[in-house]
Coordinates of C-alpha atoms and ligand atoms in Angstrom, one line a residue:
X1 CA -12.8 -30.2 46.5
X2 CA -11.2 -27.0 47.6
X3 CA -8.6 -29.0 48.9
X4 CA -7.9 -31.1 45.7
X5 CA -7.6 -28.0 43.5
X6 CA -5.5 -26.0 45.9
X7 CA -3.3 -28.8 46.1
X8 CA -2.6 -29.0 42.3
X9 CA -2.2 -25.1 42.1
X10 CA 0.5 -25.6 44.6
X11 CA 1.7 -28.2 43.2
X12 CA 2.1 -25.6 39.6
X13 CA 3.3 -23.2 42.0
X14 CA 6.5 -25.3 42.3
X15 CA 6.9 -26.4 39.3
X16 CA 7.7 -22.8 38.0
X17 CA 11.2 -23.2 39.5
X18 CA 11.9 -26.4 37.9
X19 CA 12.1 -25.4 34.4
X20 CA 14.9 -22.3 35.3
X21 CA 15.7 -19.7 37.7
X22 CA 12.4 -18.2 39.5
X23 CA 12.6 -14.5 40.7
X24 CA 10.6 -15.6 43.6
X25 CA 10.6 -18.6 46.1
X26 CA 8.4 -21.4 45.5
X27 CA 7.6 -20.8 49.3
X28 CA 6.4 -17.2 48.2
X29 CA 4.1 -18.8 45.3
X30 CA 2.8 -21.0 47.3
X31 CA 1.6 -18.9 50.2
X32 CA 0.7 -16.2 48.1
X33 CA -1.6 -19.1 46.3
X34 CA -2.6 -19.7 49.9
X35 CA -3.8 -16.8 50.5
X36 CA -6.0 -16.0 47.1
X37 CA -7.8 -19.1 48.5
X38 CA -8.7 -17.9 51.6
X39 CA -10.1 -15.2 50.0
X40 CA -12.4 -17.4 47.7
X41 CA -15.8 -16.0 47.8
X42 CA -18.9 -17.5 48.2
X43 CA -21.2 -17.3 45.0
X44 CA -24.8 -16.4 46.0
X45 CA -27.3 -18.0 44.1
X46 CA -30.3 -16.2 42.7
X47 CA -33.1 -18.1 40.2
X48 CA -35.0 -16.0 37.9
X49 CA -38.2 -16.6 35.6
X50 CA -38.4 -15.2 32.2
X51 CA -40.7 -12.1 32.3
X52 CA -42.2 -12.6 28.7
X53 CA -42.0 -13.4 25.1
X54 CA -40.0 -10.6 22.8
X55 CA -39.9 -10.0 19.3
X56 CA -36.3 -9.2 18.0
X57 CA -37.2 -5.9 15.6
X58 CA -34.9 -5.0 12.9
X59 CA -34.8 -0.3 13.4
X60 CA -32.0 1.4 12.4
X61 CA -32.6 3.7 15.4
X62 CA -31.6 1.5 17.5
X63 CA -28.7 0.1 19.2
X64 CA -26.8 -1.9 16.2
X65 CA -30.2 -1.6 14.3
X66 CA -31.9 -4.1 16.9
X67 CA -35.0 -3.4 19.5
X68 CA -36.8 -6.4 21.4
X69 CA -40.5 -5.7 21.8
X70 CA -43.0 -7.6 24.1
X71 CA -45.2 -9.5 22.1
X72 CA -46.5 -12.1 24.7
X73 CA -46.7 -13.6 27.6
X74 CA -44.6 -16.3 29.1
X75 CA -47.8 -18.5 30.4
X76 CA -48.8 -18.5 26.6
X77 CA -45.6 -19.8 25.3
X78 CA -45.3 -22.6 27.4
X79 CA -48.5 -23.9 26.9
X80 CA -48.0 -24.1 23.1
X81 CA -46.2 -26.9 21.3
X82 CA -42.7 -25.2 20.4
X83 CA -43.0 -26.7 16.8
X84 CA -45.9 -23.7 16.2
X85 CA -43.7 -20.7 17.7
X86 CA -40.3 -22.2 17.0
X87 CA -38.0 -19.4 17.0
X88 CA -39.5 -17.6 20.1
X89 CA -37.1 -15.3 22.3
X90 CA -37.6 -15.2 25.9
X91 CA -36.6 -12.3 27.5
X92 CA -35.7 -12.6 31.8
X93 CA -35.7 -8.6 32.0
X94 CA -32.4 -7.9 32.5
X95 CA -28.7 -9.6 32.3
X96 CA -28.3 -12.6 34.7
X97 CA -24.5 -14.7 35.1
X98 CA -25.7 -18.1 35.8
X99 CA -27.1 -21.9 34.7
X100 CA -30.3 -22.0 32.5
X101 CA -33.1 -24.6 32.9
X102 CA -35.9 -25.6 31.3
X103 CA -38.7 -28.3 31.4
X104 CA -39.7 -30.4 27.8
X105 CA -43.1 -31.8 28.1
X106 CA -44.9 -34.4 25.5
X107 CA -48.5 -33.2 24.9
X108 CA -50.4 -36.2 24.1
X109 CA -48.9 -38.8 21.9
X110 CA -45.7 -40.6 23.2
X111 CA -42.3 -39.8 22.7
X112 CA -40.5 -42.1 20.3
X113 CA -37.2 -40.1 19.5
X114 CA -35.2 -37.7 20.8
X115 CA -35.8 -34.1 20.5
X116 CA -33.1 -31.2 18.9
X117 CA -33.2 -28.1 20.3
X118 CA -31.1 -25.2 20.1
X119 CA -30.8 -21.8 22.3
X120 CA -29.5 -18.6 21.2
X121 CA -28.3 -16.3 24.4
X122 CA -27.8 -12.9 23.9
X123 CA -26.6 -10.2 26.0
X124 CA -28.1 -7.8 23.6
X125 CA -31.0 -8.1 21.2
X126 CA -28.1 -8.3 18.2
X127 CA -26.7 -11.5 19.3
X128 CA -30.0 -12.8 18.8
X129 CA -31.0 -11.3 15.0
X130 CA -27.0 -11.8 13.4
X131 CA -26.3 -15.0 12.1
X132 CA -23.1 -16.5 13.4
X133 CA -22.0 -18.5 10.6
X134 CA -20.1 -18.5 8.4
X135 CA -18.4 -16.8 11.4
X136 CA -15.5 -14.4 11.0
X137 CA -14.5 -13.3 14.5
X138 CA -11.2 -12.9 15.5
X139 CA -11.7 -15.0 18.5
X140 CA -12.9 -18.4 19.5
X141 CA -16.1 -18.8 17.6
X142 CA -17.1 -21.0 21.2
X143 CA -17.8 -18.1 23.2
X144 CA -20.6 -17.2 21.2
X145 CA -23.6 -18.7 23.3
X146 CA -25.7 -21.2 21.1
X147 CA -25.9 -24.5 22.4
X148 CA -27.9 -27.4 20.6
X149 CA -29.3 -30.0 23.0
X150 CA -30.7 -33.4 22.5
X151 CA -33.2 -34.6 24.8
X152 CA -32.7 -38.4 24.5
X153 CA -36.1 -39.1 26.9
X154 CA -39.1 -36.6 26.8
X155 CA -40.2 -35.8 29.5
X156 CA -36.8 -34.5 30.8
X157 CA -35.5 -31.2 32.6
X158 CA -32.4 -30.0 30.7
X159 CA -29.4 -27.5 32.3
X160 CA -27.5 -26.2 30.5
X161 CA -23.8 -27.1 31.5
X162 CA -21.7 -23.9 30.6
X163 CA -22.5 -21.2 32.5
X164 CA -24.0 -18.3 30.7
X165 CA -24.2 -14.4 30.5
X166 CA -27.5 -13.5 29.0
X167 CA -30.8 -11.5 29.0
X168 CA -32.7 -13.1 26.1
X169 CA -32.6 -16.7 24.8
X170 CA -34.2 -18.1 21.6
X171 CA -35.7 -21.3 21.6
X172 CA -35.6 -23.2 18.0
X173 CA -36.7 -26.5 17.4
X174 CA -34.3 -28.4 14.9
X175 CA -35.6 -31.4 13.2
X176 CA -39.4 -31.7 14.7
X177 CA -40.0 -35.1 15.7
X178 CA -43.4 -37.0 15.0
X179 CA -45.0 -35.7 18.2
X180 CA -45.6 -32.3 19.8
X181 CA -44.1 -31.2 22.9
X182 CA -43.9 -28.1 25.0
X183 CA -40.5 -26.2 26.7
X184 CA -41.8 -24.3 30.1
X185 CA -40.1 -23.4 33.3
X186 CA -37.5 -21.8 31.9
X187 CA -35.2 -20.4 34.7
X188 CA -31.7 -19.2 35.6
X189 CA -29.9 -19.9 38.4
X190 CA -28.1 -16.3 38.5
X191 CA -24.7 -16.5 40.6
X192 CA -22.0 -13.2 41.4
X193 CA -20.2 -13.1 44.4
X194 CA -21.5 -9.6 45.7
X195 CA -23.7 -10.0 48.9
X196 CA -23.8 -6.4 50.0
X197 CA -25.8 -3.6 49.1
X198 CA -24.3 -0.3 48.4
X199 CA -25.3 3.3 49.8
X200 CA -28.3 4.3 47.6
X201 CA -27.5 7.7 46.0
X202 CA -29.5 11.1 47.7
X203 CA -32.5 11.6 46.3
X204 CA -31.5 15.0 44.7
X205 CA -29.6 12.9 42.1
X206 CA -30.9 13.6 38.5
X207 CA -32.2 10.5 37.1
X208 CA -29.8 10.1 34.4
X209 CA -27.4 9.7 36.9
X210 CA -28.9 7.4 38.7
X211 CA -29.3 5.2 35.9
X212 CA -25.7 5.0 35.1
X213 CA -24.9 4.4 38.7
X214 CA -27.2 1.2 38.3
X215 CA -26.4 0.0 34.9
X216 CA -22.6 0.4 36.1
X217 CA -23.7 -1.2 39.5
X218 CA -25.6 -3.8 37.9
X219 CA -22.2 -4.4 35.6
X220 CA -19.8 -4.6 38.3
X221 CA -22.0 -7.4 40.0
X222 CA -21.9 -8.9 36.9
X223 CA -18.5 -9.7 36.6
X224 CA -17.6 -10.0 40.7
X225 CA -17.4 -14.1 40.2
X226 CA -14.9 -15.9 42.3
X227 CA -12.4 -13.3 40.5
X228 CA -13.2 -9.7 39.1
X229 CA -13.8 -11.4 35.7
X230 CA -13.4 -9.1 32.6
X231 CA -16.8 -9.9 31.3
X232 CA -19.5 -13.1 32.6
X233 CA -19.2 -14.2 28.3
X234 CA -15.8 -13.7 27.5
X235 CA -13.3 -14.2 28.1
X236 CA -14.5 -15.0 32.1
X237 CA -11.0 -14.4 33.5
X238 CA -9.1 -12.3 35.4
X239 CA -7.0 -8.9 34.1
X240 CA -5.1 -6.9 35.9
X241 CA -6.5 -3.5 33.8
X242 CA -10.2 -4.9 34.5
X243 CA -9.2 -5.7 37.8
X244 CA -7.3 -2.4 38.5
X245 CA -11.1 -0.2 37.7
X246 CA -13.3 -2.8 39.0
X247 CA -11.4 -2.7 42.6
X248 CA -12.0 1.4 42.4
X249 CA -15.4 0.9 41.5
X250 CA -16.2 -1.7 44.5
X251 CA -14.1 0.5 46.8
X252 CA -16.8 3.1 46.1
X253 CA -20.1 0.4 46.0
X254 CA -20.1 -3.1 47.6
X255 CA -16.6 -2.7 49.9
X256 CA -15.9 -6.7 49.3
X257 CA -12.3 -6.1 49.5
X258 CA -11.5 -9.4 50.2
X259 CA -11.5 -10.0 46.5
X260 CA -9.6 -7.3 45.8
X261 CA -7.3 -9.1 47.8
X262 CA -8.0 -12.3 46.3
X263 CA -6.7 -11.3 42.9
X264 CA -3.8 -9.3 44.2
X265 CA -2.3 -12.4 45.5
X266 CA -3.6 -15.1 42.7
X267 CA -2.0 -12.3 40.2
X268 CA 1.4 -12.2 42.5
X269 CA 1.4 -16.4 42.8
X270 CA 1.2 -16.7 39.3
X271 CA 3.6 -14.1 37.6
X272 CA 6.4 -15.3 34.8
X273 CA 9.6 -16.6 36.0
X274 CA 11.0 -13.1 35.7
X275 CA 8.6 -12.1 38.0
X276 CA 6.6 -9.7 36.2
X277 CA 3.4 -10.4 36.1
X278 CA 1.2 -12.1 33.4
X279 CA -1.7 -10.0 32.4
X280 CA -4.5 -12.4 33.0
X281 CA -4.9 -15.5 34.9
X282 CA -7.5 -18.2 34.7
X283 CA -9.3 -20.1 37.7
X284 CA -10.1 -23.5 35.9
X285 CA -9.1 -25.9 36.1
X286 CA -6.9 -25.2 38.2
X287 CA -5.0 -21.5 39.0
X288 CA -2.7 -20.9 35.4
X289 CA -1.7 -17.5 33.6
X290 CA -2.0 -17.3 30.7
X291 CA 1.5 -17.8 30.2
X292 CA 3.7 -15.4 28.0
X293 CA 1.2 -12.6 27.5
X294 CA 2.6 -9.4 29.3
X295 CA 1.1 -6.1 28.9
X296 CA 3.5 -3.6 30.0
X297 CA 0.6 -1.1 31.1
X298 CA -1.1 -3.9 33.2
X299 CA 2.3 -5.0 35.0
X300 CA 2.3 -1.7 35.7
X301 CA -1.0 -0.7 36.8
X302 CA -0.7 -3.6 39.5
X303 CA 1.3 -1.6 42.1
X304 CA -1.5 1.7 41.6
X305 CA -3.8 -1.4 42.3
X306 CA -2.0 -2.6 45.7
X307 CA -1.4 1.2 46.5
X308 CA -4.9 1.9 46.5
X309 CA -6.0 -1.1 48.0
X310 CA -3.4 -0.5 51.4
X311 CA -5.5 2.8 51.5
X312 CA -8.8 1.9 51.1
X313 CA -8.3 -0.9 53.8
X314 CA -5.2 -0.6 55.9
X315 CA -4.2 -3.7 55.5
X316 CA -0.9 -3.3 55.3
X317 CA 0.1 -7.6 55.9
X318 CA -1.0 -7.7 52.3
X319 CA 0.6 -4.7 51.1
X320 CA 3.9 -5.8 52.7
X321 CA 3.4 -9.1 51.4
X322 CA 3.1 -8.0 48.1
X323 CA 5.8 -5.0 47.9
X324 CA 8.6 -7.2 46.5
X325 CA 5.9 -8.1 43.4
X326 CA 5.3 -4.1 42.8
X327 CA 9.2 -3.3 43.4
X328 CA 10.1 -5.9 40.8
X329 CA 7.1 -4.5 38.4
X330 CA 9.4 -1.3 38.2
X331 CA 12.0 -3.2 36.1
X332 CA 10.0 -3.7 33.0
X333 CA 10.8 -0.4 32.5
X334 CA 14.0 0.0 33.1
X335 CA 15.9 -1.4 30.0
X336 CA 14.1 1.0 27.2
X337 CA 15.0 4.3 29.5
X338 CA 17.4 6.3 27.6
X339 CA 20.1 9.2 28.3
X340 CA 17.8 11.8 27.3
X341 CA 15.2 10.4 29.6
X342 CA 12.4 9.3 26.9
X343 CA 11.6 5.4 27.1
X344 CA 12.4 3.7 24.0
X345 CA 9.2 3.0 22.9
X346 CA 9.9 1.2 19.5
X347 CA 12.0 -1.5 21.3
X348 CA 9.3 -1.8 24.3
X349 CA 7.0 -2.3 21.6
X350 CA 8.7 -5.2 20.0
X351 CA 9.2 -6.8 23.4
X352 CA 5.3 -6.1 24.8
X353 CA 1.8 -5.7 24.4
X354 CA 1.5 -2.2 25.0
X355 CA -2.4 -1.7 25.4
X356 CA -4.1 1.2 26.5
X357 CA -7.1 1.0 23.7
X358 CA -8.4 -1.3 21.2
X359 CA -8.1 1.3 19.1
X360 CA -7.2 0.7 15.4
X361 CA -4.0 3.1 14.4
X362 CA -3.6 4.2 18.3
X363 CA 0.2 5.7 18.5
X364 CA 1.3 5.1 22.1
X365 CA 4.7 6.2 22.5
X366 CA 3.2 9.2 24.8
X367 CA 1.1 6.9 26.6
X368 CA 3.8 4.6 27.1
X369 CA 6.1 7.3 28.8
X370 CA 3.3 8.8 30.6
X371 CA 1.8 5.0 32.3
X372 CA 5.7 4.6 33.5
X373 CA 5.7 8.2 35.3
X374 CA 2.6 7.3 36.8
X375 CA 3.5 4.0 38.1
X376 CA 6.4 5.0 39.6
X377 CA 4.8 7.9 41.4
X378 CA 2.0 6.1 42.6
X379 CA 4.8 3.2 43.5
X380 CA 6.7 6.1 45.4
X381 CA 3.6 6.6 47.1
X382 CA 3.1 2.9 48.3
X383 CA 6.7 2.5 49.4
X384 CA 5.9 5.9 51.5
X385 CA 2.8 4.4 53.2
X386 CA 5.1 1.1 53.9
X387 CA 7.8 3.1 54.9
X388 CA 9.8 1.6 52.1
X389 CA 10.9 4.4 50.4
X390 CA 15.1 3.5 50.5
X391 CA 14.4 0.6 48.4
X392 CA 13.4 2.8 45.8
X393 CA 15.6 5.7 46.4
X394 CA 16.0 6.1 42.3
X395 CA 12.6 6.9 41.5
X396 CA 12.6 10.4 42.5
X397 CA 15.7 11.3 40.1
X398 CA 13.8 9.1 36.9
X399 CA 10.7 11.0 37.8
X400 CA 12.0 14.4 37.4
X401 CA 14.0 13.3 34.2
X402 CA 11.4 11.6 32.2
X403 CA 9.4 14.3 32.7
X404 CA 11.2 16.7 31.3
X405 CA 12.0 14.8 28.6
X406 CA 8.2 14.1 27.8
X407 CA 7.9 18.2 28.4
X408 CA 11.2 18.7 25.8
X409 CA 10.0 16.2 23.2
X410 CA 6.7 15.2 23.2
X411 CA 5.3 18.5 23.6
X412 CA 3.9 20.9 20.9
X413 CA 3.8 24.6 22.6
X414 CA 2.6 26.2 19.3
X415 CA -0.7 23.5 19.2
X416 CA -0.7 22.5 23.1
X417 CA -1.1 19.0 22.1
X418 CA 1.1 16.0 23.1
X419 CA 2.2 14.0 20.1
X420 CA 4.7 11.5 19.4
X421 CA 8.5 12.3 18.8
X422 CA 8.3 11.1 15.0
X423 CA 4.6 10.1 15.2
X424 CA 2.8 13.1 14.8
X425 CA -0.8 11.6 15.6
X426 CA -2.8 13.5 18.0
X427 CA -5.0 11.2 20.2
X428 CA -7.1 11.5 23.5
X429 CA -4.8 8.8 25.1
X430 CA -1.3 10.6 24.5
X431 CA -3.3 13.7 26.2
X432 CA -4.7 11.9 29.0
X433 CA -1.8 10.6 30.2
X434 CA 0.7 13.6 29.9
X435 CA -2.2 14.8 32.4
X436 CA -2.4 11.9 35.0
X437 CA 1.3 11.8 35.2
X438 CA 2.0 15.2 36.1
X439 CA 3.7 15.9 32.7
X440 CA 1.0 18.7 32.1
X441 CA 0.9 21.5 33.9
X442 CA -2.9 22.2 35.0
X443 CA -3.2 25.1 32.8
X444 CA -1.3 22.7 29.8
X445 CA -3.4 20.2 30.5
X446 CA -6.7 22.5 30.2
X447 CA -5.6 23.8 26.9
X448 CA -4.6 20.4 25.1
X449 CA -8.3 19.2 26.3
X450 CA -9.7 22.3 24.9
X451 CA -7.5 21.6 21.9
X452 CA -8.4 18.1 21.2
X453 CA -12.2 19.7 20.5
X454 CA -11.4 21.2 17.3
X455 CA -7.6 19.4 15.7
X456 CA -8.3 17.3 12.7
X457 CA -7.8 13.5 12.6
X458 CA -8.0 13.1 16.3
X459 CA -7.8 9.6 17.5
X460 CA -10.6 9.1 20.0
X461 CA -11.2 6.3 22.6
X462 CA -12.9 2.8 21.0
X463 CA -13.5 1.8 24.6
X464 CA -15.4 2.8 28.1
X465 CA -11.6 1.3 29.4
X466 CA -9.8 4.7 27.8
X467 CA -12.8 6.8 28.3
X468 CA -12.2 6.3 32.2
X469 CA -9.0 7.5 32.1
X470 CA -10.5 10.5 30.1
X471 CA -13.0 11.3 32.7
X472 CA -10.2 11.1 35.4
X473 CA -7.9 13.4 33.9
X474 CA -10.7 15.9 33.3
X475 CA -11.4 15.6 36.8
X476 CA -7.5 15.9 37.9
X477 CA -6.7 19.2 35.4
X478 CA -10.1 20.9 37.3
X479 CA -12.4 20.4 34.1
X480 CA -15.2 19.3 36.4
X481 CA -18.2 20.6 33.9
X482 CA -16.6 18.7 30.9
X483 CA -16.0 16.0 32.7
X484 CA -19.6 15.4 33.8
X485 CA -20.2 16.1 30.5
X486 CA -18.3 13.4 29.3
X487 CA -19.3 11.0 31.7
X488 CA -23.1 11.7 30.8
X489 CA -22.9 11.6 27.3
X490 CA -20.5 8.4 26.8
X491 CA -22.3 6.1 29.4
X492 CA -25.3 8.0 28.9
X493 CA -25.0 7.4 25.9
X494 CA -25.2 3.9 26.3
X495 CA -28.2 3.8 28.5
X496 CA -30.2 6.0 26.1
X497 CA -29.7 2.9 23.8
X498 CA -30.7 0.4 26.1
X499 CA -27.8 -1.3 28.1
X500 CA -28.4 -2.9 31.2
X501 CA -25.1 -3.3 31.3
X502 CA -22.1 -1.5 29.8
X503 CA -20.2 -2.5 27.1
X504 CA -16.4 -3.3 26.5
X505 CA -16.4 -1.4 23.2
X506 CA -18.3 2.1 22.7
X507 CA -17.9 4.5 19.8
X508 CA -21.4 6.2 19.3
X509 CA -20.5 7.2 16.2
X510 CA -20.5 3.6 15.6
X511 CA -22.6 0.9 17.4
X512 CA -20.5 -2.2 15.7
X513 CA -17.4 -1.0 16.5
X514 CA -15.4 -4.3 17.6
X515 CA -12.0 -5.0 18.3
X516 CA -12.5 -8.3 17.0
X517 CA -14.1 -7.9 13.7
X518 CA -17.5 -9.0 14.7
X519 CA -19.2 -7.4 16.7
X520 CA -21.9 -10.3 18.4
X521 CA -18.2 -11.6 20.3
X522 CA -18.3 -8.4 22.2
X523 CA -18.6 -8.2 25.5
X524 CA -21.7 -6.7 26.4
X525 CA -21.4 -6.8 30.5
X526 CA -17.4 -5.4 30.8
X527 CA -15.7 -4.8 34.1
X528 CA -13.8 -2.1 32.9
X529 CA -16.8 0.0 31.7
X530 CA -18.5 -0.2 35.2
X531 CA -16.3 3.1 36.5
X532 CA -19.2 5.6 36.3
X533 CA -20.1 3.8 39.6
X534 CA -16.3 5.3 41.2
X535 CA -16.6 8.6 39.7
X536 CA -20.0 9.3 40.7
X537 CA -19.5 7.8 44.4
X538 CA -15.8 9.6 45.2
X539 CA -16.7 13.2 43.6
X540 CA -20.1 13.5 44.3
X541 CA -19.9 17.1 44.2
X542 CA -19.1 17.0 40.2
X543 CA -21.2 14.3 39.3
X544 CA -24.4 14.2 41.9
Ligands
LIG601 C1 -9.7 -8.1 26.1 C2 -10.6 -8.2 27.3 C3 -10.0 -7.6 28.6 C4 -8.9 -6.7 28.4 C5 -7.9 -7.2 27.4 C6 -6.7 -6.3 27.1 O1 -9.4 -9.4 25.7 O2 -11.7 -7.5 26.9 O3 -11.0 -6.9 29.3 O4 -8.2 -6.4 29.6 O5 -8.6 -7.3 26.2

């Protein structure tokens, strides 16, 4: 089977030059393809019993005004016919990736039609109270995980084909047939690729802490598939941004960096004819990006990704292979940089995604320049390690100029803040990166944090995936109180309200917050919200 689907990737690989001119070879594709699938990992495979019967309890307390309290055991649900507790959630104690199963059993008349039954799974107890119809998401209503089954024979043991990211499940009965039956053995086959077991944290460590290290943990495993998915129920793929904070958090935790590796290359095979790289690829059927859908921050971000990688593991083969994908990464920039040395955000933004946030209204002109400094540092950096540093003999000169330009017209002495040329918005983004790129000075950077606390109409981050790069800035400008701080209060936050894993979109001002106008197609088990698990791991002495 491996064989078959590596063949047809290849066999993509190649076809990329056949419709124009390909930056690289299809030799490179194909061994870069090659490689990813060397680096396949091994799912291990897990199967879990429900631990009992919940109720789903409207309290505006509670996280999105849901709570799920016991009410009985499993042993008493399964020995009832489901037509008397139709409606019943089961609840398997915390999030599982995986296949569910279940047994239906005729009591004592027989069978003479098939049966209708639906499941509900729900990450969080939400998913499970919010009707999804009429349904007015703004992405495939199909993620959402109902599925109605009809048992054609009874008895019969039904799987569920689509793999599922879940904690609870309700069970409904539609359209009761003339005899009873029961559903038992309900079980999940749970599957993640992680195998090892990561340093447990010194006892001394407060248990808050702690329970952010395991709900971030427990995330990360989560999504560590056969690629660092972006969540287990949507969109089940792989990102380079996701990727890019779910390698720092492994670095720190499990150490399986032959997936890190994995995606470098599958990401590299599979970049646009330019050769910049698309900013997500999918596995199945068979390795495809998801063609025309560049996010300049992502393309970016890849080459801090490799740099990182070559250090945590001294692999330099893949580094070395990879070096001509980073180098070329450094072009997406180059057209929008003007005389002055600003980047011409308007026409980048016509011609990319420019992401940082889901963040309604987010300005990122200061962002924009900001990402590009940093890239090419931290690119600077790599060709440094592979001694490649002629072959990029520019970036020193755009470095110094773009940062004075970002100093000269993106910065507001009399406020301290960082603001757009035109665009006078003050966010948390613009500020974080005028610090991780060095534009800041330490004592700049201190004061625009400090200054953020108090200026009106600031735009704050709608995700955990902008609140890492919050936390890391804190840490970089020496704000190591606030930052722990921060960390503890946003991904405490979320644990106070009951995540066993954390979620891709966190206001806690406001628990529905989605990027895609309804909130039950969130993601409630995101890669990129696991980073608590890297920040309390590499500065222990801030966050232990
Ligand atoms: C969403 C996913 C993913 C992210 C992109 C930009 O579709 O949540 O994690 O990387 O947005």
């Amino acid at each position: 089977m491996k064989k078959i689907v590596l063949a047809l990737a290849v066999g993509m690989g190649v076809a990329f030059s056949s419709f124009g001119q390909d930056f690289y070879s299809p030799g490179e594709r194909d061994y870069w393809l090659q490689k990813a699938q060397e680096y396949l990992p091994e799912l291990t495979e897990r199967v879990v019993t429900p631990k009992g019967v919940v109720d789903i309890v409207g309290d505006a307390s509670c996280f999105q005004g849901w709570k799920a309290v016991s009410s009985s055991s499993i042993q008493a649900f399964y020995e009832r016919p489901l037509k008397s507790q139709s409606g019943v959630v089961l609840d398997f104690g915390d999030h599982l990736t995986g296949y569910f199963t279940i047994v239906v059993s005729p009591m004592n008349s027989t069978p003479d039609a098939p049966a209708r039954i639906k499941f509900t799974f729900g990450e969080v107890p939400s998913e499970l109270a919010t009707p999804f119809d009429p349904y007015r998401g703004g992405l495939g209503r199909a993620w959402l995980q109902d599925e109605t089954v009809t048992v054609m024979t009874v008895p019969d043991t039904i799987t569920i084909p689509r793999r599922l990211a879940f904690r609870y499940v309700k069970v409904e009965l539609l359209h009761a047939p003339n005899y009873e039956f029961t559903v038992s053995h309900a079980s999940c086959k749970a599957v993640t690729s992680v195998s090892a077991t990561p340093e447990p944290l010194p006892a001394t460590v407060p248990p808050l802490i702690r329970d952010i290290d395991r709900v971030g943990l427990n995330t990360l495993k989560e999504c560590m598939q056969t690629v660092y998915e972006d969540g287990p129920k949507r969109d089940q793929r792989l990102w380079i941004g996701d990727l890019y904070l779910e390698a720092l958090a492994n670095m720190y935790s499990f150490k399986q960096h032959g997936l890190t590796k994995r995606c470098l290359y599958l990401l590299a095979a599979l970049a646009d004819e330019s050769g910049y790289l698309n900013a997500s690829v999918f596995e199945r059927p068979y390795p495809h990006p998801q063609a025309k859908q560049m996010l300049y921050d992502y393309a970016l971000l890849y080459n801090v990704a490799l740099k990182n990688y070559l250090e945590a593991t001294g692999d330099r083969q893949t580094a070395e292979d990879l070096w001509k994908v980073a180098k070329r990464q450094l072009d997406i920039a180059a057209p929008y940089l003007q005389d002055n040395g600003l980047l011409d955000f308007e026409k980048a933004n016509k011609d990319y995604w420019i992401f940082f946030d889901w963040r309604d209204g987010l300005h990122r002109e200061t962002a924009f320049q900001g990402v590009t400094i940093y890239a090419y540092q931290q690119t600077l950096e790599l060709a440094k390690l592979l001694g490649m540093e002629k072959e990029v003999a520019h970036l020193p000169g755009h470095i110094k100029r773009m940062t004075a330009a970002a100093r000269k017209y993106l910065y507001d002495k009399k406020t301290g803040l960082f603001t757009g040329t035109a665009n006078k918005q003050v966010s948390y983004t613009s500020q974080v990166w005028m610090i991780l790129s060095g534009v800041a000075t330490k004592a700049e950077a201190q004061r625009a944090i400090r200054a953020l606390q108090t200026a009106k109409g600031v735009v704050r981050p709608g995700t955990p995936y902008a609140y890492h790069y919050y936390i890391q800035s804190l840490v970089d400008c020496g704000m190591e109180a606030e930052a722990k701080e921060a960390l503890t209060g946003y991904w405490g936050g979320m644990v106070q309200k009951g995540a066993d894993t954390f979620w891709e979109a966190y206001d806690p001002e406001n628990d529905r917050l989605s990027p895609y106008g309804f909130f039950p197609i969130n993601s409630y088990c995101h890669a990129w919200s696991c980073t608590p698990v890297y920040f309390i791991r590499k500065y222990p002495g801030i966050f232990q």
